[in-house]
mmCIF file of C-alpha atoms in Angstrom:
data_model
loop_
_atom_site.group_PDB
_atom_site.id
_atom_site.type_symbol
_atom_site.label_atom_id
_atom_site.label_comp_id
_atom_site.label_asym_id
_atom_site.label_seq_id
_atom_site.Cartn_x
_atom_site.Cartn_y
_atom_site.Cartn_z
ATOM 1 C CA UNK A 70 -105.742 -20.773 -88.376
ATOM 2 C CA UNK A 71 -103.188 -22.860 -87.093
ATOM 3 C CA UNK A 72 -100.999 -19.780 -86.756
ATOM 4 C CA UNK A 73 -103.277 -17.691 -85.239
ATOM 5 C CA UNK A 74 -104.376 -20.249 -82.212
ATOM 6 C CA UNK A 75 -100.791 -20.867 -81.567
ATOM 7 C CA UNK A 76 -100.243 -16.559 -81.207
ATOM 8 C CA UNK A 77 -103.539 -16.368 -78.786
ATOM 9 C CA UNK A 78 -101.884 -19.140 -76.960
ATOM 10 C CA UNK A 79 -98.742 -17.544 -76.171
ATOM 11 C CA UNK A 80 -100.099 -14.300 -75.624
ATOM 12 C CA UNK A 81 -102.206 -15.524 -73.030
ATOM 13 C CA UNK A 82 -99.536 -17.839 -71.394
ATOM 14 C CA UNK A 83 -97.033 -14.800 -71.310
ATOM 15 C CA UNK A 84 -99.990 -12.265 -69.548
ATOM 16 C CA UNK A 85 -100.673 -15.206 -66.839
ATOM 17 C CA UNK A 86 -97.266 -15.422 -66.080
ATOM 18 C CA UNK A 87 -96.745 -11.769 -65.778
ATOM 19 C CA UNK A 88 -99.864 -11.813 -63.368
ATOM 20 C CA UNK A 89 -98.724 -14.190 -61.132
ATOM 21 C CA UNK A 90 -95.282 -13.042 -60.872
ATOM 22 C CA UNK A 91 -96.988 -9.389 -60.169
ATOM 23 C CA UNK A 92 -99.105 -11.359 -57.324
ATOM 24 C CA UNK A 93 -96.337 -13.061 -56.042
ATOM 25 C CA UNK A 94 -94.018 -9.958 -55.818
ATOM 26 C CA UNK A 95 -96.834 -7.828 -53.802
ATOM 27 C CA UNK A 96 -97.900 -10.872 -51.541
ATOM 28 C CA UNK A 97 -94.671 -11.406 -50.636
ATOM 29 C CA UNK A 98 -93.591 -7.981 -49.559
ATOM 30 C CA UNK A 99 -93.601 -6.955 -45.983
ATOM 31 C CA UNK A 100 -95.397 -3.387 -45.543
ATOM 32 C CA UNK A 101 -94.410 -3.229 -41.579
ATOM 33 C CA UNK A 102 -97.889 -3.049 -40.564
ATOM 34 C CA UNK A 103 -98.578 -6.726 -40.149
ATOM 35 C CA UNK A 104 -100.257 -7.667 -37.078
ATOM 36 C CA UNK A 105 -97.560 -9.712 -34.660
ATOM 37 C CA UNK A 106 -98.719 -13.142 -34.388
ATOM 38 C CA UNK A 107 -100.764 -13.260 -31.124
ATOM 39 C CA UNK A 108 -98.162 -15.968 -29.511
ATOM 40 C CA UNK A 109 -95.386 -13.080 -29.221
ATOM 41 C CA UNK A 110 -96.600 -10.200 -26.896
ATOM 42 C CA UNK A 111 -95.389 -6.545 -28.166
ATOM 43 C CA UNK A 112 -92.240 -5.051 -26.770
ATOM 44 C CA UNK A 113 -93.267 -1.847 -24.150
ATOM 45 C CA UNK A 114 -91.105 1.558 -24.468
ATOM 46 C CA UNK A 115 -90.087 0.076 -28.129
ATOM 47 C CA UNK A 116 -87.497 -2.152 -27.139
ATOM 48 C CA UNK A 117 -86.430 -4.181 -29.978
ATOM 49 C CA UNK A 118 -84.199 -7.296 -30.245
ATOM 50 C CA UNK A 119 -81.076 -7.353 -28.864
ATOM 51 C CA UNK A 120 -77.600 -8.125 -30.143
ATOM 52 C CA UNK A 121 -77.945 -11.754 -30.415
ATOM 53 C CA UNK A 122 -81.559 -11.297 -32.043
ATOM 54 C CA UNK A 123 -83.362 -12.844 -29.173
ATOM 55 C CA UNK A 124 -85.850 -9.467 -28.589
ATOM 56 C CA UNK A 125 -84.998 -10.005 -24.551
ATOM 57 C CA UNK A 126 -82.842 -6.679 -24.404
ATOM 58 C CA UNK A 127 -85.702 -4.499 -23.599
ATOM 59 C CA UNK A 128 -87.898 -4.749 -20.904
ATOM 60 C CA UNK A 129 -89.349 -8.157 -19.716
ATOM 61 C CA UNK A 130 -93.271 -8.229 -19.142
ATOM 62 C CA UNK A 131 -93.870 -10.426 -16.550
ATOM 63 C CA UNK A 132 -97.813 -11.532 -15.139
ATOM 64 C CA UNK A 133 -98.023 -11.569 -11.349
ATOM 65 C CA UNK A 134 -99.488 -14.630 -9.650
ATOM 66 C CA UNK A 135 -97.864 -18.199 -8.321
ATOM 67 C CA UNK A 136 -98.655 -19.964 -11.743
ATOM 68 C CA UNK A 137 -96.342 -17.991 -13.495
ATOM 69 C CA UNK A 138 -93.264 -17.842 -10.826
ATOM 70 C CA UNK A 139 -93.095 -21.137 -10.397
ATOM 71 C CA UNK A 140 -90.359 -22.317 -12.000
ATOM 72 C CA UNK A 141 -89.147 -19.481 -13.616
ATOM 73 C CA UNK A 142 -85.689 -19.277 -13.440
ATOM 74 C CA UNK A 143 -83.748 -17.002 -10.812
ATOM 75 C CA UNK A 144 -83.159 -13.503 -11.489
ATOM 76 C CA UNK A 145 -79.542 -12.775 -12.689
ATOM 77 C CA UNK A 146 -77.600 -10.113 -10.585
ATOM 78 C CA UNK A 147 -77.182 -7.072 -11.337
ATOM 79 C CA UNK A 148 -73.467 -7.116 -11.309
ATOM 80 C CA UNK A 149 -71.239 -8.959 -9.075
ATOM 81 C CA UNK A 150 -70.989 -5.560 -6.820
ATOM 82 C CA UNK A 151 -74.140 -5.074 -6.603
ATOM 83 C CA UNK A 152 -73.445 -5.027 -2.334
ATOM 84 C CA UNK A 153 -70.255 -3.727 -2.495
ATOM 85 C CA UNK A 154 -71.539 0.044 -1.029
ATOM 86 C CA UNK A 155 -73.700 -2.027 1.390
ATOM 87 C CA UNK A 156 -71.224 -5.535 2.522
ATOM 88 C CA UNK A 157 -67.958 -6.966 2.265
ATOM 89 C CA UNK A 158 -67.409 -9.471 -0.605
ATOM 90 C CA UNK A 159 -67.855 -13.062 0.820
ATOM 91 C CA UNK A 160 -69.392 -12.211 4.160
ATOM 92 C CA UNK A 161 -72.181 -13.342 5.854
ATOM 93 C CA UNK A 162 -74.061 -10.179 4.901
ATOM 94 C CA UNK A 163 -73.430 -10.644 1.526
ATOM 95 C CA UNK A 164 -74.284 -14.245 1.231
ATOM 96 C CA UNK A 165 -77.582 -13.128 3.318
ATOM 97 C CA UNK A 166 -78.511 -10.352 1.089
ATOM 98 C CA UNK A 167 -78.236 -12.899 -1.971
ATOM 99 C CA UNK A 168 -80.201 -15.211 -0.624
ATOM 100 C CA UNK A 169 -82.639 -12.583 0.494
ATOM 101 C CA UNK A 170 -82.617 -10.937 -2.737
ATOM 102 C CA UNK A 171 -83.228 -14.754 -4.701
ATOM 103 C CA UNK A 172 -86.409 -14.964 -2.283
ATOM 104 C CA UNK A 173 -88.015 -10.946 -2.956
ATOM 105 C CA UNK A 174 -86.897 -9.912 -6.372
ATOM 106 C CA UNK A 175 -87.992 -6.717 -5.362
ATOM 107 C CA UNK A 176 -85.555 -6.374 -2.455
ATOM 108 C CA UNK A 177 -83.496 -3.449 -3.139
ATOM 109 C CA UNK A 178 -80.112 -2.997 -0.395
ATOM 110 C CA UNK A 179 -79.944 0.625 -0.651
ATOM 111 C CA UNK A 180 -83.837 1.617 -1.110
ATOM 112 C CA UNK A 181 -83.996 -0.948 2.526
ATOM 113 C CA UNK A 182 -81.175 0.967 4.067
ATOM 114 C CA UNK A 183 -83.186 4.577 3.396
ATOM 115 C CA UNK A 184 -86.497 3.046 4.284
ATOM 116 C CA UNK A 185 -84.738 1.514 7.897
ATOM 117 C CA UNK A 186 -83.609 5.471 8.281
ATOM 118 C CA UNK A 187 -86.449 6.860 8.284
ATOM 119 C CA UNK A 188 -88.447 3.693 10.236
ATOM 120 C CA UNK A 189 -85.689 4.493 12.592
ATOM 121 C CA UNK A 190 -86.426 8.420 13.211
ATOM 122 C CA UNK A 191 -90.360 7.729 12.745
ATOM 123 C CA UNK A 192 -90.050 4.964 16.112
ATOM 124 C CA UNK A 193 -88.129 6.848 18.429
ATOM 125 C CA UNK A 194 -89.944 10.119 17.858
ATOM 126 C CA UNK A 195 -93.149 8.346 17.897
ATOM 127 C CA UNK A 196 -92.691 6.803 21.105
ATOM 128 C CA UNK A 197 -91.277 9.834 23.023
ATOM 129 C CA UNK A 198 -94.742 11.189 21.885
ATOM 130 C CA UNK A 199 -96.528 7.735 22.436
ATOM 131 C CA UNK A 200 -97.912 7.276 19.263
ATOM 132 C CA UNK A 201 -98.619 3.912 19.407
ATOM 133 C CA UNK A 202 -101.343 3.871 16.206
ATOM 134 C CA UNK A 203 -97.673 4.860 14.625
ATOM 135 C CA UNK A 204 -95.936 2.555 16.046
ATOM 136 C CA UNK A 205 -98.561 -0.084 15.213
ATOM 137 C CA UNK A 206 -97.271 0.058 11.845
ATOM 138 C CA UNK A 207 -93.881 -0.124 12.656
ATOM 139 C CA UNK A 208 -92.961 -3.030 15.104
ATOM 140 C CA UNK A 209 -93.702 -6.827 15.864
ATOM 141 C CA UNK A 210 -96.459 -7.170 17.729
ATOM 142 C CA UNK A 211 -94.113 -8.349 20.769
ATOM 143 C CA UNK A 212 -91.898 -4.981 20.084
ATOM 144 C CA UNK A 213 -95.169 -3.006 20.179
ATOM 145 C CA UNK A 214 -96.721 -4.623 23.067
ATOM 146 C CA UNK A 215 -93.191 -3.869 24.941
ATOM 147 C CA UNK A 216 -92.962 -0.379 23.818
ATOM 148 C CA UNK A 217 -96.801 0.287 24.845
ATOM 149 C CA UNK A 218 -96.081 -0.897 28.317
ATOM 150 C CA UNK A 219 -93.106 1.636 28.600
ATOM 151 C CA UNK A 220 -95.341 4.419 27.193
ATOM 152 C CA UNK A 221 -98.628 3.304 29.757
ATOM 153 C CA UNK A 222 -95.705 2.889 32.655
ATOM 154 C CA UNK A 223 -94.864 6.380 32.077
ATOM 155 C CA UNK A 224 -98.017 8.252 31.451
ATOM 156 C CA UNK A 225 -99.080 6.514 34.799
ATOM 157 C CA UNK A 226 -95.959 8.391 36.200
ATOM 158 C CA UNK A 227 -96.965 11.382 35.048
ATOM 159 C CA UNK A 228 -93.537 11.807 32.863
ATOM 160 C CA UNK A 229 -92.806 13.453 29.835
ATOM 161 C CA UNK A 230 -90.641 12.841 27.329
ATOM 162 C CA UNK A 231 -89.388 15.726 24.616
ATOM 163 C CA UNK A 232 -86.809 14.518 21.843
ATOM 164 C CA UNK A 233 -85.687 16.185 18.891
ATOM 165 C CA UNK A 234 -84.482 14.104 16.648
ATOM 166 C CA UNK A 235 -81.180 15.786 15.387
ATOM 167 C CA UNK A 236 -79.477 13.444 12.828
ATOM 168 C CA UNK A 237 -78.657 10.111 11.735
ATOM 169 C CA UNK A 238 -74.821 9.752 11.163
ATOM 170 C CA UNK A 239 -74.230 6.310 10.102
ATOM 171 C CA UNK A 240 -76.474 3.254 9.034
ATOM 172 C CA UNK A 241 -75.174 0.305 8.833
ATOM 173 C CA UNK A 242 -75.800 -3.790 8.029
ATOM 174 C CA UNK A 243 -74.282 -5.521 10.405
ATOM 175 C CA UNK A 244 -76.295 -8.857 9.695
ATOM 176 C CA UNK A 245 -78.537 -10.753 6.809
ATOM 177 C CA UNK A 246 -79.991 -13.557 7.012
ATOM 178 C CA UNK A 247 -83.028 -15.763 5.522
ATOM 179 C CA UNK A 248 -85.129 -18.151 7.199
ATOM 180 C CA UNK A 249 -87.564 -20.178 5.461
ATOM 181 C CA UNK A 250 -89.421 -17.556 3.644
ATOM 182 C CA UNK A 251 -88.219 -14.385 6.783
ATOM 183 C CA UNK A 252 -86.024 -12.668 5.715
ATOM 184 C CA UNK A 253 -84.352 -10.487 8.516
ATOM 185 C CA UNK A 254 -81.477 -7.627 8.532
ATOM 186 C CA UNK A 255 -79.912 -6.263 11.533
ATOM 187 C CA UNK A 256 -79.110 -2.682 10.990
ATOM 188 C CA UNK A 257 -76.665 -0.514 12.991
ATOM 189 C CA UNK A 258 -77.479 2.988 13.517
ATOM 190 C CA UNK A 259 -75.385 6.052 15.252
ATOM 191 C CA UNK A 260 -77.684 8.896 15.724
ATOM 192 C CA UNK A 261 -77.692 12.500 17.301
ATOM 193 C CA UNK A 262 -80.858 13.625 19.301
ATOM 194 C CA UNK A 263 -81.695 15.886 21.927
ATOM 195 C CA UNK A 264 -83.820 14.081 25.003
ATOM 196 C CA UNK A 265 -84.771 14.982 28.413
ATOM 197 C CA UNK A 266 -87.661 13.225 30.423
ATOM 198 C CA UNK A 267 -89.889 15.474 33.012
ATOM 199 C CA UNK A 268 -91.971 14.448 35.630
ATOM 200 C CA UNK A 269 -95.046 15.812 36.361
ATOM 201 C CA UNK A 270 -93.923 18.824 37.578
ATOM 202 C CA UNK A 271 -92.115 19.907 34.996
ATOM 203 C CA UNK A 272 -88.564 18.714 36.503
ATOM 204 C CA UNK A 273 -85.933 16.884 34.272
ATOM 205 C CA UNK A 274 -85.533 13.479 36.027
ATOM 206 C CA UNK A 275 -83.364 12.218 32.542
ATOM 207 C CA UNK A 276 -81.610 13.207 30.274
ATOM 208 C CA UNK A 277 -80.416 16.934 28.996
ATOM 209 C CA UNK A 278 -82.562 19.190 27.159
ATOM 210 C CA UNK A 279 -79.768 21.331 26.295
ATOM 211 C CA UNK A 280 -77.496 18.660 25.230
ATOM 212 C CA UNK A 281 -76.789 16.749 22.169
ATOM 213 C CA UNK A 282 -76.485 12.640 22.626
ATOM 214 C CA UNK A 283 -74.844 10.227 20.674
ATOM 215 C CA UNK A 284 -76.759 7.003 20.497
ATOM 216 C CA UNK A 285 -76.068 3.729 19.448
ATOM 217 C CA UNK A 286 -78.588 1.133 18.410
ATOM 218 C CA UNK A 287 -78.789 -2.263 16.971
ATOM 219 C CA UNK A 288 -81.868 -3.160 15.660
ATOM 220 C CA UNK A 289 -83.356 -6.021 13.250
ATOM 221 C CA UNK A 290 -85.964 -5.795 10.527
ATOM 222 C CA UNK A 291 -87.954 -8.834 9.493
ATOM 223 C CA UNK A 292 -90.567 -9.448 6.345
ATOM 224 C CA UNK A 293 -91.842 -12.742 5.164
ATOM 225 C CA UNK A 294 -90.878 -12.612 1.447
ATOM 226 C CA UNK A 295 -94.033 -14.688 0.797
ATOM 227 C CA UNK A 296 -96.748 -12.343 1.939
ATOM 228 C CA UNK A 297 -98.165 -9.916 0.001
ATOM 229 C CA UNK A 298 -97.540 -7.501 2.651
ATOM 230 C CA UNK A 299 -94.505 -5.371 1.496
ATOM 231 C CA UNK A 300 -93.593 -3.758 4.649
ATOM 232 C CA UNK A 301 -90.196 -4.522 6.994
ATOM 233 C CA UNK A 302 -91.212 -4.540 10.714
ATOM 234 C CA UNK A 303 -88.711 -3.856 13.749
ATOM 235 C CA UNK A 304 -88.576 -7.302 15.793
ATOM 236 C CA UNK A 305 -85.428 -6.495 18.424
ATOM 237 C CA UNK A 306 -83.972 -3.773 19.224
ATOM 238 C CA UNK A 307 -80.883 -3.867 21.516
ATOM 239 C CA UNK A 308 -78.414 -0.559 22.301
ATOM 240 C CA UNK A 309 -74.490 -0.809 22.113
ATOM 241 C CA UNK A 310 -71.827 -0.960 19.731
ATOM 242 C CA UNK A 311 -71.140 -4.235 17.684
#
């Protein structure tokens, strides 16, 4: 009887220990479908961890809204020549763009330069028309207010203006700078366009409508990098080489 108890007894000791070891060895297995702990938000595109095993390689998710800016730490550059198609190393338009760029960490130098081109085109062939609901859009309100008197002076005249815009050979920075929160860049452009101004006869008083001109102009862009508002407007322009 003895015997027999002792048998039972091991028999059942050996099939609990080969149940929890079978427990154990399927509990403790990772399928890959686990849900991620709701503390660590998912990864978009399927970026995983990078080399050092810190998961920041891929893209970084980040919620709009003061709260979460404030405080967070600067954006790195891109590369130390990130302005090298754009500014000289060390000059004041490189230190400007920095600083510009540590204010908006949108700012991008080259998409600024393209979007200054075609402001550019869009204000000089707007006012030879007198578009001023374009120009609206476009300039400072003590640009606009200039450029509308210019536009009534003439009409009152009777004159005409007729430009073709023809091309823009060289933009330039020539200046960067940020104030405060304003950010403003002074851009250099040299430009080809066809212009002649008529009276109200007809007659060219200005200008040569079967010429090409080369024009020079140096005009600055401004944007408070704390509004909401993304858009650059033109606050003085000036004509001349610099």
């Amino acid at each position: 009887m003895q015997e027999s108890f002792d048998v039972t007894t091991i028999v059942f000791a050996l099939l609990a220990i080969f149940v929890v070891w079978k427990l154990r060895s399927v509990l403790g297995t990772r399928t890959g479908q686990e849900k991620q702990r709701p503390d660590r938000a998912p990864q978009p595109n399927g970026a995983g961890p990078n080399r050092n095993g810190n998961g920041n390689d891929g893209v970084v998710v980040r919620l709009p809204g003061a709260a979460n800016d404030a405080g967070a730490p600067a954006a790195p550059a891109e590369s130390r020549d990130r302005w090298t198609d754009l500014a000289e190393p060390g000059s004041k338009v490189w230190l400007g763009l920095d600083q510009i760029a540590d204010a908006d960490r949108t700012f991008d130098g080259k998409g600024f330069i393209g979007g200054a081109k075609s402001a550019y085109e869009m204000i000089i062939t707007a006012f030879a028309a007198g578009d001023r609901q374009t120009l609206r859009g476009l300039l400072s309100k003590d640009v606009f207010d200039s450029f509308s008197q210019a536009i009534t002076d003439r009409e009152s005249r009777g004159e005409k203006v007729e430009t073709t815009f023809v091309s823009i050979d060289k933009a330039s920075m020539v200046d960067a700078v940020l104030r405060g929160k304003v950010a403003q860049i002074t851009m250099r452009f040299v430009s080809k366009l066809i212009t002649a101004t008529r009276d109200r006869n007809g007659n060219v008083i200005d200008g040569d409508p079967e010429h090409v001109s080369d024009l020079v102009d140096i005009w600055t862009f401004e944007r408070d990098t704390s509004a909401r508002d993304p858009n650059w407007r033109l606050v003085v322009v000036s004509d001349g080489d610099r």
